[in-house]
Amino acid sequence: MATAASEEIDILAKAKRILGPDYTPSEDEPYMNEKQQNYFRMLLLEWKRSIHQAAGQTLQSLQDGPIREPDLNDRASSETDWGIELRTRDRQRKLISKIDAALRRIDAGEYGYCEVTGDPIGLRRLIARPVATMTVEAQEAHERREKISRDD
């Protein structure tokens, strides 16, 4: 079974492939122009669709019946795998809310700009993580503050 992070990357890569090589946002064009916004909207919608499809497959597998491993070790291993699978789906459920928020930001004309500084997040970061809401610098500062508050 794949880890949650690698599965998320695989689903995003699949969504990018489905969009095809016809267009990729470029630094040579105006930032967050209509074409870029449409690209990210389609990417986010395809990513969301892929997550729903994977969740449906998990649900179908759960409905197919209980684990019937005769060996206790095999049964324990299967139950551990199911636990990981369910945690992955829960993580993806939370990701869907981030995707929905990103789609709302596109509709509001706020997508691609840092929610802290208002600066452009950057195409490379958005292509790697379409739900990003902060620039790398703002994200690092946020994580440092979070670490300091946890250490107190």
mmCIF file of C-alpha atoms in Angstrom:
data_model
loop_
_atom_site.group_PDB
_atom_site.id
_atom_site.type_symbol
_atom_site.label_atom_id
_atom_site.label_comp_id
_atom_site.label_asym_id
_atom_site.label_seq_id
_atom_site.Cartn_x
_atom_site.Cartn_y
_atom_site.Cartn_z
ATOM 1 C CA MET A 1 0.000 0.000 0.000
ATOM 2 C CA ALA A 2 1.315 3.454 -0.916
ATOM 3 C CA THR A 3 1.952 6.091 1.691
ATOM 4 C CA ALA A 4 -0.534 8.954 1.925
ATOM 5 C CA ALA A 5 1.919 11.537 0.582
ATOM 6 C CA SER A 6 3.012 9.428 -2.378
ATOM 7 C CA GLU A 7 -0.596 8.579 -3.240
ATOM 8 C CA GLU A 8 -1.473 12.285 -3.142
ATOM 9 C CA ILE A 9 1.441 13.024 -5.496
ATOM 10 C CA ASP A 10 0.358 10.193 -7.812
ATOM 11 C CA ILE A 11 -3.209 11.517 -7.990
ATOM 12 C CA LEU A 12 -1.973 15.046 -8.707
ATOM 13 C CA ALA A 13 0.411 13.753 -11.406
ATOM 14 C CA LYS A 14 -2.477 11.833 -12.996
ATOM 15 C CA ALA A 15 -4.614 14.980 -12.978
ATOM 16 C CA LYS A 16 -1.810 16.910 -14.698
ATOM 17 C CA ARG A 17 -1.466 14.185 -17.357
ATOM 18 C CA ILE A 18 -5.196 14.244 -18.076
ATOM 19 C CA LEU A 19 -5.000 17.997 -18.706
ATOM 20 C CA GLY A 20 -2.531 17.201 -21.456
ATOM 21 C CA PRO A 21 0.524 18.982 -22.799
ATOM 22 C CA ASP A 22 -1.523 21.636 -24.619
ATOM 23 C CA TYR A 23 -0.824 24.314 -22.034
ATOM 24 C CA THR A 24 1.446 24.818 -19.058
ATOM 25 C CA PRO A 25 1.552 28.139 -17.188
ATOM 26 C CA SER A 26 4.643 30.143 -18.040
ATOM 27 C CA GLU A 27 6.595 32.954 -16.383
ATOM 28 C CA ASP A 28 6.520 34.735 -19.781
ATOM 29 C CA GLU A 29 2.836 35.611 -19.508
ATOM 30 C CA PRO A 30 0.982 37.885 -17.073
ATOM 31 C CA TYR A 31 0.635 36.287 -13.635
ATOM 32 C CA MET A 32 -2.737 34.665 -12.941
ATOM 33 C CA ASN A 33 -4.214 35.618 -16.279
ATOM 34 C CA GLU A 34 -7.441 33.949 -17.370
ATOM 35 C CA LYS A 35 -5.622 31.067 -19.073
ATOM 36 C CA GLN A 36 -3.601 30.294 -15.920
ATOM 37 C CA GLN A 37 -6.701 30.508 -13.746
ATOM 38 C CA ASN A 38 -8.522 28.098 -16.055
ATOM 39 C CA TYR A 39 -5.534 25.735 -15.989
ATOM 40 C CA PHE A 40 -5.504 25.645 -12.176
ATOM 41 C CA ARG A 41 -9.305 25.369 -12.001
ATOM 42 C CA MET A 42 -9.235 22.313 -14.292
ATOM 43 C CA LEU A 43 -6.282 20.840 -12.391
ATOM 44 C CA LEU A 44 -8.051 21.252 -9.050
ATOM 45 C CA LEU A 45 -11.329 19.825 -10.375
ATOM 46 C CA GLU A 46 -9.555 16.805 -11.874
ATOM 47 C CA TRP A 47 -7.609 16.284 -8.644
ATOM 48 C CA LYS A 48 -10.851 16.369 -6.658
ATOM 49 C CA ARG A 49 -12.515 13.938 -9.084
ATOM 50 C CA SER A 50 -9.574 11.523 -8.753
ATOM 51 C CA ILE A 51 -9.787 11.639 -4.968
ATOM 52 C CA HIS A 52 -13.520 10.902 -5.066
ATOM 53 C CA GLN A 53 -12.894 8.002 -7.437
ATOM 54 C CA ALA A 54 -10.230 6.507 -5.131
ATOM 55 C CA ALA A 55 -12.556 6.923 -2.146
ATOM 56 C CA GLY A 56 -15.310 5.108 -4.042
ATOM 57 C CA GLN A 57 -12.965 2.200 -4.707
ATOM 58 C CA THR A 58 -12.080 2.027 -1.011
ATOM 59 C CA LEU A 59 -15.752 2.083 -0.054
ATOM 60 C CA GLN A 60 -16.499 -0.693 -2.541
ATOM 61 C CA SER A 61 -13.672 -2.806 -1.094
ATOM 62 C CA LEU A 62 -15.033 -2.301 2.417
ATOM 63 C CA GLN A 63 -18.513 -3.347 1.303
ATOM 64 C CA ASP A 64 -17.199 -6.519 -0.339
ATOM 65 C CA GLY A 65 -16.928 -8.114 3.048
ATOM 66 C CA PRO A 66 -14.874 -8.557 6.164
ATOM 67 C CA ILE A 67 -11.291 -9.711 6.235
ATOM 68 C CA ARG A 68 -11.264 -13.504 6.120
ATOM 69 C CA GLU A 69 -7.632 -14.319 6.661
ATOM 70 C CA PRO A 70 -7.308 -17.676 8.436
ATOM 71 C CA ASP A 71 -3.883 -16.851 9.872
ATOM 72 C CA LEU A 72 -3.904 -14.355 12.747
ATOM 73 C CA ASN A 73 -0.734 -12.667 11.511
ATOM 74 C CA ASP A 74 -2.175 -12.246 8.022
ATOM 75 C CA ARG A 75 -5.402 -10.884 9.491
ATOM 76 C CA ALA A 76 -3.483 -8.393 11.648
ATOM 77 C CA SER A 77 -1.481 -7.301 8.631
ATOM 78 C CA SER A 78 -4.662 -6.825 6.582
ATOM 79 C CA GLU A 79 -6.302 -4.835 9.370
ATOM 80 C CA THR A 80 -3.225 -2.610 9.606
ATOM 81 C CA ASP A 81 -3.377 -2.038 5.843
ATOM 82 C CA TRP A 82 -7.053 -1.091 6.113
ATOM 83 C CA GLY A 83 -6.275 1.300 8.953
ATOM 84 C CA ILE A 84 -3.655 3.009 6.811
ATOM 85 C CA GLU A 85 -6.074 3.134 3.867
ATOM 86 C CA LEU A 86 -8.800 4.723 5.998
ATOM 87 C CA ARG A 87 -6.376 7.307 7.426
ATOM 88 C CA THR A 88 -5.319 8.134 3.872
ATOM 89 C CA ARG A 89 -8.945 8.657 2.850
ATOM 90 C CA ASP A 90 -9.502 10.888 5.880
ATOM 91 C CA ARG A 91 -6.474 12.948 4.904
ATOM 92 C CA GLN A 92 -7.815 13.231 1.374
ATOM 93 C CA ARG A 93 -11.222 14.285 2.725
ATOM 94 C CA LYS A 94 -9.461 17.213 4.369
ATOM 95 C CA LEU A 95 -7.602 17.889 1.119
ATOM 96 C CA ILE A 96 -10.922 18.193 -0.716
ATOM 97 C CA SER A 97 -11.881 21.104 1.540
ATOM 98 C CA LYS A 98 -8.563 22.775 0.623
ATOM 99 C CA ILE A 99 -9.290 22.167 -3.061
ATOM 100 C CA ASP A 100 -12.759 23.697 -2.651
ATOM 101 C CA ALA A 101 -11.221 26.725 -0.907
ATOM 102 C CA ALA A 102 -8.719 27.119 -3.774
ATOM 103 C CA LEU A 103 -11.579 26.990 -6.300
ATOM 104 C CA ARG A 104 -13.404 29.708 -4.329
ATOM 105 C CA ARG A 105 -10.212 31.820 -4.380
ATOM 106 C CA ILE A 106 -10.035 31.416 -8.169
ATOM 107 C CA ASP A 107 -13.647 32.604 -8.467
ATOM 108 C CA ALA A 108 -12.896 35.560 -6.184
ATOM 109 C CA GLY A 109 -9.725 36.478 -8.105
ATOM 110 C CA GLU A 110 -7.536 35.833 -5.055
ATOM 111 C CA TYR A 111 -5.909 32.589 -6.192
ATOM 112 C CA GLY A 112 -2.137 32.608 -6.525
ATOM 113 C CA TYR A 113 -1.566 35.364 -3.981
ATOM 114 C CA CYS A 114 -0.281 34.869 -0.441
ATOM 115 C CA GLU A 115 -2.979 35.207 2.195
ATOM 116 C CA VAL A 116 -0.432 36.731 4.592
ATOM 117 C CA THR A 117 1.597 39.129 2.446
ATOM 118 C CA GLY A 118 -0.520 39.497 -0.697
ATOM 119 C CA ASP A 119 2.546 38.706 -2.835
ATOM 120 C CA PRO A 120 2.339 36.265 -5.769
ATOM 121 C CA ILE A 121 2.910 32.695 -4.588
ATOM 122 C CA GLY A 122 4.628 31.771 -7.846
ATOM 123 C CA LEU A 123 3.788 29.388 -10.651
ATOM 124 C CA ARG A 124 6.351 26.727 -9.738
ATOM 125 C CA ARG A 125 4.971 26.448 -6.194
ATOM 126 C CA LEU A 126 1.364 26.364 -7.419
ATOM 127 C CA ILE A 127 2.146 23.713 -10.009
ATOM 128 C CA ALA A 128 3.775 21.606 -7.288
ATOM 129 C CA ARG A 129 1.082 22.350 -4.668
ATOM 130 C CA PRO A 130 -2.073 23.854 -6.248
ATOM 131 C CA VAL A 131 -3.728 24.392 -2.848
ATOM 132 C CA ALA A 132 -0.865 26.545 -1.503
ATOM 133 C CA THR A 133 -2.076 29.700 0.238
ATOM 134 C CA MET A 134 1.260 31.243 1.199
ATOM 135 C CA THR A 135 4.593 32.051 -0.376
ATOM 136 C CA VAL A 136 7.486 29.813 0.642
ATOM 137 C CA GLU A 137 8.833 32.561 2.928
ATOM 138 C CA ALA A 138 5.471 33.132 4.640
ATOM 139 C CA GLN A 139 4.983 29.368 5.046
ATOM 140 C CA GLU A 140 8.425 28.972 6.624
ATOM 141 C CA ALA A 141 7.741 31.862 9.030
ATOM 142 C CA HIS A 142 4.385 30.301 9.926
ATOM 143 C CA GLU A 143 6.014 26.931 10.610
ATOM 144 C CA ARG A 144 8.718 28.548 12.765
ATOM 145 C CA ARG A 145 6.038 30.314 14.853
ATOM 146 C CA GLU A 146 4.133 27.051 15.136
ATOM 147 C CA LYS A 147 7.251 25.208 16.314
ATOM 148 C CA ILE A 148 8.047 27.878 18.894
ATOM 149 C CA SER A 149 4.504 27.779 20.298
ATOM 150 C CA ARG A 150 4.648 23.951 20.472
ATOM 151 C CA ASP A 151 7.980 24.093 22.310
ATOM 152 C CA ASP A 152 6.572 26.438 24.997
#
